[in-house]
């Protein structure tokens, strides 16, 4: 049996194949845009869109965008930091070295009152010079001579324990 | 049809940019609209975002380095515009992005421009529950059949990460739909 390859019995409208691509594209766009996953659009929305955007473009002012605003902030911050460092460095260089003379006596007293050093009275006595120390420097109320004699009479059994030199008797 | 290189050249030339911009809008308006619409769900919001997108494209065309395709570049702008739009909306309402997604879905049910059936609404609800990146990947891959390479250019994410996101998104949607 002869295979029929001719389509002479069938006809197509004039220009059908020439316009097929356009018609198909049109159809695809319609199918594609009419309704998607239930979403719909107002009729003729896309027709007027071009004009709408052009109008919007003319009426929207161009926003002035500063070039590298972040970099500018960083530069300002860096400049401020540099100035601060310079000022602090200058002050640091001008500061006299601290010595014991800069400290108020009350501060030193408070310091000794608040902190324990773990040093015994003997250890302290070895360190502190006593040549110029008077009894009145240590005690607030002056000692009565009779009280001292009474104390020595009652508390000291052997005067030799005091290790006094001869001229101190 | 005019080639992309020629179109970009004409858009950058002040003498030809007006005509070229018209052509650009006509060529991409529908694709970009549907991309944006799937993110913001509401027609009026999509319209706002789409107009802003084209305005931004027109004003930034001189910065377009042609390292990627014009189409990907525009998609990236549209995506960023849509996300910024939702973030601004969320801030104005003082709610979390999850709460905003819930609100958008609730509004969708009463939207005159949403004619979806129960299954389509359930699908939108499932998509709304995805994290932002997974939601975008799913929408671009599933509905728009975009290639991973193109999505990668738009979202600035590696193809591997996109495949993982899409896989996770599909699993979550399947679970959501099965449970509901």
mmCIF file of C-alpha atoms in Angstrom:
data_model
loop_
_atom_site.group_PDB
_atom_site.id
_atom_site.type_symbol
_atom_site.label_atom_id
_atom_site.label_comp_id
_atom_site.label_asym_id
_atom_site.label_seq_id
_atom_site.Cartn_x
_atom_site.Cartn_y
_atom_site.Cartn_z
ATOM 1 C CA UNK A 1 0.000 0.000 0.000
ATOM 2 C CA UNK A 2 1.315 3.334 -0.984
ATOM 3 C CA UNK A 3 2.068 5.590 1.876
ATOM 4 C CA UNK A 4 0.159 8.815 1.648
ATOM 5 C CA UNK A 5 2.412 11.753 2.112
ATOM 6 C CA UNK A 6 0.418 14.330 0.251
ATOM 7 C CA UNK A 7 -1.912 16.798 2.043
ATOM 8 C CA UNK A 8 -3.616 17.892 -1.108
ATOM 9 C CA UNK A 9 -7.075 16.985 0.194
ATOM 10 C CA UNK A 10 -6.691 19.280 3.192
ATOM 11 C CA UNK A 11 -6.408 22.998 3.131
ATOM 12 C CA UNK A 12 -5.378 25.588 5.680
ATOM 13 C CA UNK A 13 -6.419 29.245 5.854
ATOM 14 C CA UNK A 14 -4.163 31.541 3.916
ATOM 15 C CA UNK A 15 -1.106 32.638 5.850
ATOM 16 C CA UNK A 16 -1.863 30.197 8.672
ATOM 17 C CA UNK A 17 1.713 28.985 9.141
ATOM 18 C CA UNK A 18 3.175 32.476 8.721
ATOM 19 C CA UNK A 19 1.027 33.757 11.583
ATOM 20 C CA UNK A 20 1.202 30.584 13.675
ATOM 21 C CA UNK A 21 4.137 31.728 15.787
ATOM 22 C CA UNK A 22 2.525 35.078 16.609
ATOM 23 C CA UNK A 23 -0.823 33.467 17.413
ATOM 24 C CA UNK A 24 0.832 30.886 19.612
ATOM 25 C CA UNK A 25 2.816 33.570 21.474
ATOM 26 C CA UNK A 26 -0.367 35.557 21.961
ATOM 27 C CA UNK A 27 -2.116 32.489 23.306
ATOM 28 C CA UNK A 28 0.782 31.662 25.594
ATOM 29 C CA UNK A 29 0.795 35.187 27.006
ATOM 30 C CA UNK A 30 -2.940 35.053 27.551
ATOM 31 C CA UNK A 31 -2.747 31.683 29.252
ATOM 32 C CA UNK A 32 0.226 32.845 31.180
ATOM 33 C CA UNK A 33 -1.081 36.150 32.405
ATOM 34 C CA UNK A 34 -4.834 35.911 32.627
ATOM 35 C CA UNK A 35 -4.948 34.066 35.863
ATOM 36 C CA UNK A 36 -2.068 32.562 37.760
ATOM 37 C CA UNK A 37 -2.550 30.347 40.802
ATOM 38 C CA UNK A 38 -5.816 32.182 41.313
ATOM 39 C CA UNK A 39 -4.336 35.674 40.997
ATOM 40 C CA UNK A 40 -6.243 37.989 38.677
ATOM 41 C CA UNK A 41 -5.536 41.479 37.355
ATOM 42 C CA UNK A 42 -7.810 44.383 36.406
ATOM 43 C CA UNK A 43 -8.824 44.334 32.755
ATOM 44 C CA UNK A 44 -6.449 46.240 30.484
ATOM 45 C CA UNK A 45 -3.921 46.721 33.286
ATOM 46 C CA UNK A 46 -0.883 46.028 31.131
ATOM 47 C CA UNK A 47 -2.121 48.210 28.259
ATOM 48 C CA UNK A 48 -1.882 51.401 30.261
ATOM 49 C CA UNK A 49 1.168 50.419 32.279
ATOM 50 C CA UNK A 50 3.787 51.933 29.972
ATOM 51 C CA UNK A 51 2.165 55.364 30.076
ATOM 52 C CA UNK A 52 1.647 55.118 33.826
ATOM 53 C CA UNK A 53 5.331 54.406 34.441
ATOM 54 C CA UNK A 54 6.432 57.223 32.128
ATOM 55 C CA UNK A 55 4.175 59.653 34.037
ATOM 56 C CA UNK A 56 5.489 58.339 37.345
ATOM 57 C CA UNK A 57 9.051 58.743 36.103
ATOM 58 C CA UNK A 58 8.466 62.383 35.249
ATOM 59 C CA UNK A 59 6.770 63.174 38.554
ATOM 60 C CA UNK A 60 9.157 61.295 40.846
ATOM 61 C CA UNK A 61 11.992 63.565 41.922
ATOM 62 C CA UNK A 62 15.439 62.118 41.615
ATOM 63 C CA UNK A 63 16.678 61.231 45.047
ATOM 64 C CA UNK A 64 20.059 62.809 45.696
ATOM 65 C CA UNK A 65 22.307 60.019 46.754
ATOM 66 C CA UNK A 66 25.520 61.098 48.400
ATOM 67 C CA UNK A 67 28.533 59.322 47.094
ATOM 68 C CA UNK A 68 29.989 56.880 49.591
ATOM 69 C CA UNK A 69 28.143 58.234 52.646
ATOM 70 C CA UNK A 70 29.459 55.401 54.806
ATOM 71 C CA UNK A 71 33.009 56.130 53.781
ATOM 72 C CA UNK A 72 32.462 59.767 54.658
ATOM 73 C CA UNK A 73 31.243 58.794 58.148
ATOM 74 C CA UNK A 74 34.254 56.558 58.602
ATOM 75 C CA UNK A 75 36.569 59.398 57.575
ATOM 76 C CA UNK A 76 34.945 61.813 60.044
ATOM 77 C CA UNK A 77 35.118 59.191 62.799
ATOM 78 C CA UNK A 78 38.781 58.505 61.980
ATOM 79 C CA UNK A 79 39.588 62.229 62.043
ATOM 80 C CA UNK A 80 37.897 62.690 65.449
ATOM 81 C CA UNK A 81 39.720 59.662 66.839
ATOM 82 C CA UNK A 82 43.061 60.954 65.526
ATOM 83 C CA UNK A 83 42.483 64.372 67.138
ATOM 84 C CA UNK A 84 41.515 62.768 70.459
ATOM 85 C CA UNK A 85 44.607 60.561 70.404
ATOM 86 C CA UNK A 86 46.807 63.583 69.667
ATOM 87 C CA UNK A 87 45.247 65.645 72.492
ATOM 88 C CA UNK A 88 45.487 62.764 74.940
ATOM 89 C CA UNK A 89 49.083 62.061 73.900
ATOM 90 C CA UNK A 90 50.024 65.715 74.366
ATOM 91 C CA UNK A 91 48.453 65.787 77.814
ATOM 92 C CA UNK A 92 50.098 62.501 78.704
ATOM 93 C CA UNK A 93 53.526 63.865 77.803
ATOM 94 C CA UNK A 94 52.927 66.975 79.877
ATOM 95 C CA UNK A 95 51.878 65.105 82.991
ATOM 96 C CA UNK A 96 54.557 65.109 85.716
ATOM 97 C CA UNK A 97 55.581 61.725 86.965
ATOM 98 C CA UNK A 98 53.708 60.819 90.123
ATOM 99 C CA UNK A 99 55.730 60.686 93.331
ATOM 100 C CA UNK A 100 54.933 60.133 96.994
ATOM 101 C CA UNK A 101 54.933 63.923 97.390
ATOM 102 C CA UNK A 102 51.844 64.166 95.180
ATOM 103 C CA UNK A 103 49.784 62.125 97.598
ATOM 104 C CA UNK A 104 47.826 63.746 100.384
ATOM 105 C CA UNK A 105 48.713 62.498 103.848
ATOM 106 C CA UNK A 106 45.105 61.571 104.532
ATOM 107 C CA UNK A 107 45.118 59.361 101.420
ATOM 108 C CA UNK A 108 48.185 57.556 102.662
ATOM 109 C CA UNK A 109 46.644 57.110 106.123
ATOM 110 C CA UNK A 110 43.430 55.797 104.643
ATOM 111 C CA UNK A 111 45.405 53.428 102.489
ATOM 112 C CA UNK A 112 47.219 51.994 105.487
ATOM 113 C CA UNK A 113 43.984 51.802 107.477
ATOM 114 C CA UNK A 114 42.155 49.885 104.751
ATOM 115 C CA UNK A 115 44.816 47.444 103.614
ATOM 116 C CA UNK A 116 46.515 44.796 105.678
ATOM 117 C CA UNK A 117 50.140 44.186 104.878
ATOM 118 C CA UNK A 118 50.770 41.187 107.037
ATOM 119 C CA UNK A 119 53.711 42.947 108.670
ATOM 120 C CA UNK A 120 54.259 42.638 112.395
ATOM 121 C CA UNK A 121 55.080 45.621 114.602
ATOM 122 C CA UNK A 122 58.698 44.458 114.737
ATOM 123 C CA UNK A 123 58.932 44.251 110.962
ATOM 124 C CA UNK A 124 57.494 47.729 110.648
ATOM 125 C CA UNK A 125 59.892 49.023 113.281
ATOM 126 C CA UNK A 126 62.796 47.730 111.227
ATOM 127 C CA UNK A 127 61.638 49.669 108.201
ATOM 128 C CA UNK A 128 60.442 52.911 109.763
ATOM 129 C CA UNK A 129 63.025 55.398 110.976
ATOM 130 C CA UNK A 130 62.299 56.370 114.588
ATOM 131 C CA UNK A 131 64.920 59.058 115.060
ATOM 132 C CA UNK A 132 62.568 61.929 114.548
ATOM 133 C CA UNK A 133 59.421 60.285 115.841
ATOM 134 C CA UNK A 134 57.970 61.760 118.992
ATOM 135 C CA UNK A 135 55.438 60.094 121.248
ATOM 136 C CA UNK A 136 53.049 62.911 120.439
ATOM 137 C CA UNK A 137 53.174 61.874 116.734
ATOM 138 C CA UNK A 138 51.550 58.575 117.600
ATOM 139 C CA UNK A 139 49.240 59.419 120.466
ATOM 140 C CA UNK A 140 46.529 62.003 120.318
ATOM 141 C CA UNK A 141 46.503 62.688 124.094
ATOM 142 C CA UNK A 142 49.800 63.596 125.781
ATOM 143 C CA UNK A 143 51.032 61.081 128.292
ATOM 144 C CA UNK A 144 51.190 62.061 131.898
ATOM 145 C CA UNK A 145 54.607 61.270 133.367
ATOM 146 C CA UNK A 146 53.068 59.778 136.541
ATOM 147 C CA UNK A 147 50.974 57.403 134.442
ATOM 148 C CA UNK A 148 54.119 56.189 132.706
ATOM 149 C CA UNK A 149 55.843 55.535 135.991
ATOM 150 C CA UNK A 150 52.821 53.698 137.360
ATOM 151 C CA UNK A 151 52.629 51.596 134.183
ATOM 152 C CA UNK A 152 56.284 50.648 134.409
ATOM 153 C CA UNK A 153 55.951 49.808 138.087
ATOM 154 C CA UNK A 154 52.998 47.533 137.520
ATOM 155 C CA UNK A 155 53.799 45.910 134.197
ATOM 156 C CA UNK A 156 57.561 45.627 133.963
ATOM 157 C CA UNK A 157 59.219 43.166 136.325
ATOM 158 C CA UNK A 158 62.724 43.563 135.114
ATOM 159 C CA UNK A 159 63.893 46.921 133.809
ATOM 160 C CA UNK A 160 66.700 45.198 131.893
ATOM 161 C CA UNK A 161 64.109 43.864 129.482
ATOM 162 C CA UNK A 162 63.669 47.396 128.185
ATOM 163 C CA UNK A 163 67.243 47.384 126.836
ATOM 164 C CA UNK A 164 67.722 50.975 127.865
ATOM 165 C CA UNK A 165 71.102 52.615 127.604
ATOM 166 C CA UNK A 166 72.579 54.103 130.725
ATOM 167 C CA UNK A 167 71.882 57.653 129.731
ATOM 168 C CA UNK A 168 68.159 56.874 129.265
ATOM 169 C CA UNK A 169 67.562 56.023 132.924
ATOM 170 C CA UNK B 1 13.653 41.354 18.053
ATOM 171 C CA UNK B 2 16.266 43.792 19.316
ATOM 172 C CA UNK B 3 19.209 42.174 21.089
ATOM 173 C CA UNK B 4 19.836 42.788 24.759
ATOM 174 C CA UNK B 5 23.203 44.448 24.098
ATOM 175 C CA UNK B 6 21.638 46.907 21.671
ATOM 176 C CA UNK B 7 18.764 47.602 24.051
ATOM 177 C CA UNK B 8 21.157 48.383 26.903
ATOM 178 C CA UNK B 9 23.212 50.619 24.625
ATOM 179 C CA UNK B 10 20.099 52.514 23.561
ATOM 180 C CA UNK B 11 18.917 52.813 27.163
ATOM 181 C CA UNK B 12 22.240 54.421 28.092
ATOM 182 C CA UNK B 13 22.109 56.872 25.190
ATOM 183 C CA UNK B 14 20.020 59.968 26.036
ATOM 184 C CA UNK B 15 18.919 60.310 22.401
ATOM 185 C CA UNK B 16 17.393 56.847 22.235
ATOM 186 C CA UNK B 17 16.598 56.002 25.859
ATOM 187 C CA UNK B 18 12.958 57.095 25.829
ATOM 188 C CA UNK B 19 12.004 54.747 22.999
ATOM 189 C CA UNK B 20 14.199 51.990 24.376
ATOM 190 C CA UNK B 21 12.585 52.322 27.792
ATOM 191 C CA UNK B 22 9.154 51.872 26.263
ATOM 192 C CA UNK B 23 10.393 48.724 24.609
ATOM 193 C CA UNK B 24 11.942 47.539 27.839
ATOM 194 C CA UNK B 25 8.641 47.979 29.701
ATOM 195 C CA UNK B 26 6.696 46.176 26.995
ATOM 196 C CA UNK B 27 9.157 43.307 26.961
ATOM 197 C CA UNK B 28 9.422 42.693 30.680
ATOM 198 C CA UNK B 29 6.298 44.151 32.314
ATOM 199 C CA UNK B 30 4.328 40.934 32.500
ATOM 200 C CA UNK B 31 7.127 38.652 33.622
ATOM 201 C CA UNK B 32 8.206 41.103 36.290
ATOM 202 C CA UNK B 33 4.635 41.770 37.342
ATOM 203 C CA UNK B 34 3.971 38.113 38.056
ATOM 204 C CA UNK B 35 7.264 37.713 39.841
ATOM 205 C CA UNK B 36 6.413 40.649 42.118
ATOM 206 C CA UNK B 37 2.761 39.647 42.501
ATOM 207 C CA UNK B 38 3.734 36.241 43.857
ATOM 208 C CA UNK B 39 5.816 37.940 46.531
ATOM 209 C CA UNK B 40 3.412 40.711 47.594
ATOM 210 C CA UNK B 41 0.188 38.822 46.645
ATOM 211 C CA UNK B 42 -1.964 41.946 46.303
ATOM 212 C CA UNK B 43 -2.449 43.597 42.877
ATOM 213 C CA UNK B 44 -2.188 47.228 44.042
ATOM 214 C CA UNK B 45 1.016 46.485 45.940
ATOM 215 C CA UNK B 46 2.402 44.622 42.927
ATOM 216 C CA UNK B 47 1.562 47.617 40.723
ATOM 217 C CA UNK B 48 3.418 50.003 43.075
ATOM 218 C CA UNK B 49 6.455 47.745 43.271
ATOM 219 C CA UNK B 50 6.511 47.181 39.511
ATOM 220 C CA UNK B 51 6.474 50.914 38.778
ATOM 221 C CA UNK B 52 9.218 51.525 41.321
ATOM 222 C CA UNK B 53 11.219 48.725 39.758
ATOM 223 C CA UNK B 54 11.070 50.209 36.258
ATOM 224 C CA UNK B 55 11.886 53.686 37.570
ATOM 225 C CA UNK B 56 14.889 52.278 39.415
ATOM 226 C CA UNK B 57 15.981 50.369 36.310
ATOM 227 C CA UNK B 58 15.736 53.522 34.190
ATOM 228 C CA UNK B 59 17.703 55.610 36.665
ATOM 229 C CA UNK B 60 20.350 52.993 37.367
ATOM 230 C CA UNK B 61 20.912 51.694 33.857
ATOM 231 C CA UNK B 62 24.240 53.561 33.713
ATOM 232 C CA UNK B 63 25.414 51.449 36.653
ATOM 233 C CA UNK B 64 24.520 48.212 34.872
ATOM 234 C CA UNK B 65 27.889 46.602 34.162
ATOM 235 C CA UNK B 66 26.516 43.902 31.838
ATOM 236 C CA UNK B 67 28.260 41.236 33.920
ATOM 237 C CA UNK B 68 24.909 39.484 34.212
ATOM 238 C CA UNK B 69 21.931 39.434 31.867
ATOM 239 C CA UNK B 70 19.669 42.482 31.823
ATOM 240 C CA UNK B 71 16.786 40.161 32.665
ATOM 241 C CA UNK B 72 18.539 38.833 35.807
ATOM 242 C CA UNK B 73 19.538 42.332 36.841
ATOM 243 C CA UNK B 74 15.943 43.554 36.547
ATOM 244 C CA UNK B 75 14.672 40.524 38.452
ATOM 245 C CA UNK B 76 17.134 41.304 41.207
ATOM 246 C CA UNK B 77 15.878 44.897 41.419
ATOM 247 C CA UNK B 78 12.256 43.735 41.406
ATOM 248 C CA UNK B 79 12.943 41.157 44.136
ATOM 249 C CA UNK B 80 14.719 43.719 46.330
ATOM 250 C CA UNK B 81 11.944 46.253 45.769
ATOM 251 C CA UNK B 82 9.272 43.705 46.703
ATOM 252 C CA UNK B 83 11.126 42.612 49.851
ATOM 253 C CA UNK B 84 11.771 46.237 50.876
ATOM 254 C CA UNK B 85 8.114 46.994 50.292
ATOM 255 C CA UNK B 86 7.064 44.160 52.620
ATOM 256 C CA UNK B 87 9.642 45.156 55.227
ATOM 257 C CA UNK B 88 8.358 48.746 55.236
ATOM 258 C CA UNK B 89 4.805 47.493 55.559
ATOM 259 C CA UNK B 90 5.824 45.222 58.459
ATOM 260 C CA UNK B 91 7.594 48.106 60.238
ATOM 261 C CA UNK B 92 4.607 50.413 59.771
ATOM 262 C CA UNK B 93 2.296 47.807 61.288
ATOM 263 C CA UNK B 94 4.844 46.923 63.981
ATOM 264 C CA UNK B 95 4.516 43.174 63.415
ATOM 265 C CA UNK B 96 6.826 40.270 62.622
ATOM 266 C CA UNK B 97 7.299 38.991 59.070
ATOM 267 C CA UNK B 98 5.415 35.790 59.999
ATOM 268 C CA UNK B 99 2.471 37.864 61.243
ATOM 269 C CA UNK B 100 2.586 39.925 58.041
ATOM 270 C CA UNK B 101 2.461 36.772 55.896
ATOM 271 C CA UNK B 102 -0.589 35.583 57.879
ATOM 272 C CA UNK B 103 -2.225 38.957 57.384
ATOM 273 C CA UNK B 104 -1.506 38.864 53.643
ATOM 274 C CA UNK B 105 -3.090 35.433 53.344
ATOM 275 C CA UNK B 106 -6.160 36.593 55.280
ATOM 276 C CA UNK B 107 -6.488 39.583 52.929
ATOM 277 C CA UNK B 108 -6.092 37.304 49.919
ATOM 278 C CA UNK B 109 -9.306 35.480 50.777
ATOM 279 C CA UNK B 110 -11.238 38.746 50.499
ATOM 280 C CA UNK B 111 -9.240 40.103 47.523
ATOM 281 C CA UNK B 112 -11.382 40.756 44.433
ATOM 282 C CA UNK B 113 -8.352 39.979 42.315
ATOM 283 C CA UNK B 114 -7.893 36.553 43.794
ATOM 284 C CA UNK B 115 -10.096 33.953 42.230
ATOM 285 C CA UNK B 116 -8.266 30.856 43.347
ATOM 286 C CA UNK B 117 -10.060 27.796 44.648
ATOM 287 C CA UNK B 118 -9.533 26.129 48.023
ATOM 288 C CA UNK B 119 -6.486 24.188 46.801
ATOM 289 C CA UNK B 120 -4.819 27.311 45.402
ATOM 290 C CA UNK B 121 -5.493 29.158 48.646
ATOM 291 C CA UNK B 122 -4.064 26.252 50.654
ATOM 292 C CA UNK B 123 -0.956 26.354 48.441
ATOM 293 C CA UNK B 124 -0.526 30.082 49.072
ATOM 294 C CA UNK B 125 -0.890 29.472 52.812
ATOM 295 C CA UNK B 126 1.766 26.771 52.679
ATOM 296 C CA UNK B 127 4.116 29.061 50.704
ATOM 297 C CA UNK B 128 3.523 31.894 53.184
ATOM 298 C CA UNK B 129 4.818 29.718 56.005
ATOM 299 C CA UNK B 130 8.196 29.216 54.343
ATOM 300 C CA UNK B 131 11.225 31.283 55.329
ATOM 301 C CA UNK B 132 11.839 34.188 52.913
ATOM 302 C CA UNK B 133 14.682 32.606 50.906
ATOM 303 C CA UNK B 134 12.877 29.280 50.474
ATOM 304 C CA UNK B 135 9.707 31.127 49.481
ATOM 305 C CA UNK B 136 11.523 33.079 46.771
ATOM 306 C CA UNK B 137 13.344 30.038 45.428
ATOM 307 C CA UNK B 138 10.152 28.010 45.330
ATOM 308 C CA UNK B 139 8.240 30.737 43.512
ATOM 309 C CA UNK B 140 10.962 31.249 40.928
ATOM 310 C CA UNK B 141 11.598 27.575 40.330
ATOM 311 C CA UNK B 142 8.126 26.085 40.594
ATOM 312 C CA UNK B 143 5.933 28.796 39.058
ATOM 313 C CA UNK B 144 8.362 30.548 36.772
ATOM 314 C CA UNK B 145 10.482 27.514 35.854
ATOM 315 C CA UNK B 146 13.622 29.610 36.104
ATOM 316 C CA UNK B 147 17.010 27.920 35.852
ATOM 317 C CA UNK B 148 19.034 27.613 39.025
ATOM 318 C CA UNK B 149 21.841 29.598 37.357
ATOM 319 C CA UNK B 150 19.469 32.532 36.751
ATOM 320 C CA UNK B 151 18.005 32.344 40.259
ATOM 321 C CA UNK B 152 21.574 32.286 41.546
ATOM 322 C CA UNK B 153 22.279 35.586 39.753
ATOM 323 C CA UNK B 154 19.062 37.152 41.034
ATOM 324 C CA UNK B 155 19.365 36.074 44.661
ATOM 325 C CA UNK B 156 23.166 36.091 44.801
ATOM 326 C CA UNK B 157 23.184 32.590 46.266
ATOM 327 C CA UNK B 158 25.084 29.504 45.154
ATOM 328 C CA UNK B 159 23.301 26.930 43.001
ATOM 329 C CA UNK B 160 23.917 24.255 45.658
ATOM 330 C CA UNK B 161 22.270 26.346 48.367
ATOM 331 C CA UNK B 162 19.334 27.074 46.049
ATOM 332 C CA UNK B 163 18.803 23.387 45.321
ATOM 333 C CA UNK B 164 18.814 22.650 49.051
ATOM 334 C CA UNK B 165 16.358 25.501 49.703
ATOM 335 C CA UNK B 166 14.034 24.313 46.949
ATOM 336 C CA UNK B 167 14.143 20.734 48.194
ATOM 337 C CA UNK B 168 13.303 21.860 51.736
ATOM 338 C CA UNK B 169 10.534 24.150 50.479
ATOM 339 C CA UNK B 170 8.896 21.337 48.483
ATOM 340 C CA UNK B 171 9.041 18.991 51.482
ATOM 341 C CA UNK B 172 7.486 21.588 53.789
ATOM 342 C CA UNK B 173 4.719 22.421 51.317
ATOM 343 C CA UNK B 174 3.956 18.733 50.811
ATOM 344 C CA UNK B 175 3.744 18.203 54.573
ATOM 345 C CA UNK B 176 1.561 21.284 55.005
ATOM 346 C CA UNK B 177 -0.836 20.279 52.234
ATOM 347 C CA UNK B 178 -1.049 16.675 53.428
ATOM 348 C CA UNK B 179 -1.842 17.761 56.975
ATOM 349 C CA UNK B 180 -4.459 20.308 55.909
#
